[in-house]
Coordinates of C-alpha atoms in Angstrom, one line a residue:
M640 CA 72.3 93.2 124.2
P641 CA 73.9 95.8 121.8
H642 CA 72.5 96.1 118.3
A643 CA 74.2 94.2 115.4
F644 CA 74.2 97.4 113.3
T645 CA 74.7 101.0 114.6
T646 CA 75.2 104.1 112.6
S647 CA 75.9 107.8 113.3
V648 CA 76.8 110.9 111.3
L649 CA 79.8 113.2 112.0
H650 CA 79.4 116.8 110.9
I651 CA 82.8 118.2 109.9
T652 CA 83.7 121.7 108.8
T653 CA 86.8 121.6 106.7
G654 CA 87.5 125.3 106.2
A655 CA 88.6 127.4 103.2
S656 CA 91.7 125.3 102.2
E657 CA 92.2 121.8 101.0
T658 CA 92.4 119.5 104.0
V659 CA 93.2 116.0 105.3
T660 CA 91.2 115.8 108.6
D661 CA 92.1 113.0 111.0
L662 CA 88.9 111.2 112.1
T663 CA 90.5 108.4 114.1
H664 CA 89.5 109.8 117.5
D665 CA 85.9 110.3 116.3
C666 CA 85.9 106.7 115.0
E667 CA 87.2 105.4 118.4
E668 CA 84.6 107.4 120.3
F669 CA 81.8 106.0 118.1
L670 CA 83.1 102.4 118.6
D671 CA 83.2 103.0 122.4
R672 CA 79.4 103.5 122.2
A673 CA 78.5 101.2 119.4
A674 CA 80.8 98.2 119.6
A675 CA 80.7 97.4 123.3
A676 CA 83.9 95.3 123.2
R677 CA 82.6 93.2 120.2
D678 CA 84.2 92.2 117.0
G679 CA 82.9 93.5 113.7
L680 CA 83.5 96.0 110.9
L681 CA 83.5 99.8 110.9
N682 CA 82.5 101.4 107.6
I683 CA 83.3 105.1 107.1
F684 CA 81.5 106.8 104.2
V685 CA 81.5 110.4 103.0
P686 CA 78.4 111.0 100.8
H687 CA 79.9 113.8 98.8
A688 CA 81.1 113.8 95.1
T689 CA 84.3 115.7 96.0
A690 CA 85.7 114.1 99.1
G691 CA 87.2 110.7 100.1
I692 CA 88.4 108.6 103.0
A693 CA 92.1 107.6 103.3
I694 CA 94.0 105.5 105.7
L695 CA 97.4 107.1 106.1
E696 CA 100.0 108.4 108.5
T697 CA 99.3 112.0 109.7
G698 CA 101.5 114.5 111.5
S699 CA 104.7 113.6 109.7
G700 CA 104.0 115.4 106.5
S701 CA 102.2 112.5 104.7
D702 CA 98.9 114.4 104.8
D703 CA 100.6 117.3 103.0
D704 CA 102.3 114.9 100.6
L705 CA 98.9 113.4 99.7
L706 CA 97.5 116.8 98.8
A707 CA 100.7 117.6 96.8
A708 CA 100.4 114.3 94.9
L709 CA 96.8 115.0 94.1
H710 CA 97.9 118.4 92.7
V711 CA 100.4 116.7 90.5
L712 CA 98.0 114.1 89.3
L713 CA 95.0 116.4 89.1
P714 CA 96.0 120.0 88.6
A715 CA 93.5 122.7 89.5
D716 CA 93.3 124.3 86.1
E717 CA 90.9 124.8 83.3
R718 CA 91.4 121.4 81.6
W719 CA 88.3 119.9 83.3
Q720 CA 84.9 119.7 81.6
H721 CA 83.1 120.0 84.9
R722 CA 83.4 123.8 85.3
H723 CA 81.2 125.3 88.0
G724 CA 82.6 126.6 91.3
S725 CA 86.2 127.6 92.0
P726 CA 88.8 127.5 89.2
G727 CA 89.8 123.9 88.5
H728 CA 86.9 122.6 90.6
G729 CA 86.4 119.8 88.0
R730 CA 89.4 118.0 89.5
D731 CA 87.6 117.7 92.9
H732 CA 85.0 115.5 91.2
V733 CA 87.7 113.1 90.0
I734 CA 89.4 112.8 93.4
P735 CA 86.9 110.1 94.7
A736 CA 88.0 107.8 91.9
L737 CA 91.5 107.9 93.5
V738 CA 90.6 108.4 97.1
A739 CA 87.5 106.3 97.6
P740 CA 84.6 107.8 99.5
H741 CA 84.6 104.9 101.9
A742 CA 86.7 102.5 103.9
T743 CA 85.8 99.4 105.9
L744 CA 88.1 98.4 108.8
P745 CA 88.2 95.5 111.3
V746 CA 87.1 96.0 114.8
I747 CA 88.4 93.5 117.4
G748 CA 87.2 93.6 121.0
G749 CA 85.6 97.0 120.3
R750 CA 88.9 98.5 119.2
L751 CA 89.7 99.8 115.7
E752 CA 92.5 97.6 114.2
L753 CA 94.9 100.1 112.6
G754 CA 98.6 99.8 112.1
T755 CA 100.9 101.8 114.4
W756 CA 101.1 104.8 112.1
Q757 CA 97.7 104.6 110.4
S758 CA 94.9 107.1 110.8
V759 CA 91.4 107.4 109.3
C760 CA 91.2 110.7 107.3
L761 CA 88.7 112.7 105.4
V762 CA 90.4 114.1 102.3
D763 CA 88.6 117.2 101.0
T764 CA 90.0 119.4 98.2
N765 CA 86.7 121.2 97.5
I766 CA 87.1 124.7 99.1
S767 CA 83.6 125.7 97.9
N768 CA 81.9 123.2 100.2
T769 CA 83.2 123.4 103.8
N770 CA 80.5 121.3 105.4
R771 CA 80.8 117.6 105.2
N772 CA 78.9 114.6 106.7
V773 CA 80.8 111.4 107.4
R774 CA 78.7 108.3 108.2
L775 CA 80.2 105.8 110.7
S776 CA 78.5 102.4 110.7
F777 CA 79.4 99.4 112.9
F778 CA 78.3 95.9 112.1
G779 CA 79.2 93.3 114.7
Q780 CA 78.1 90.4 116.8

């Protein structure tokens, strides 16, 4: 019998620019191993103070639109009190308040229940830290 709780960590390298990285395929591969056609919940968590998890459409410009919106809301300038790292890095520490570091999604019959255009994405604006861990946890019966 499969375990009620299974967890794994993805190691993601985001590069030297702000990114929205689609993790949907990684989540599906994890569920193929962990869920075994069961119903339950998938929790995605990024344990970093400057990154978040978003559910959004990718490939049509929405990922770039999200990064542009974050620049409008949180400009990378010298207004931030948190001042180490690259210029304007303090904004990166505010982003998880707008793009939460976690998401919990339904899993039905071992399959991730997303809408037609929805993807699970890592949002990372911190160009000073290009190595990210993302924990995937399945709880099901």
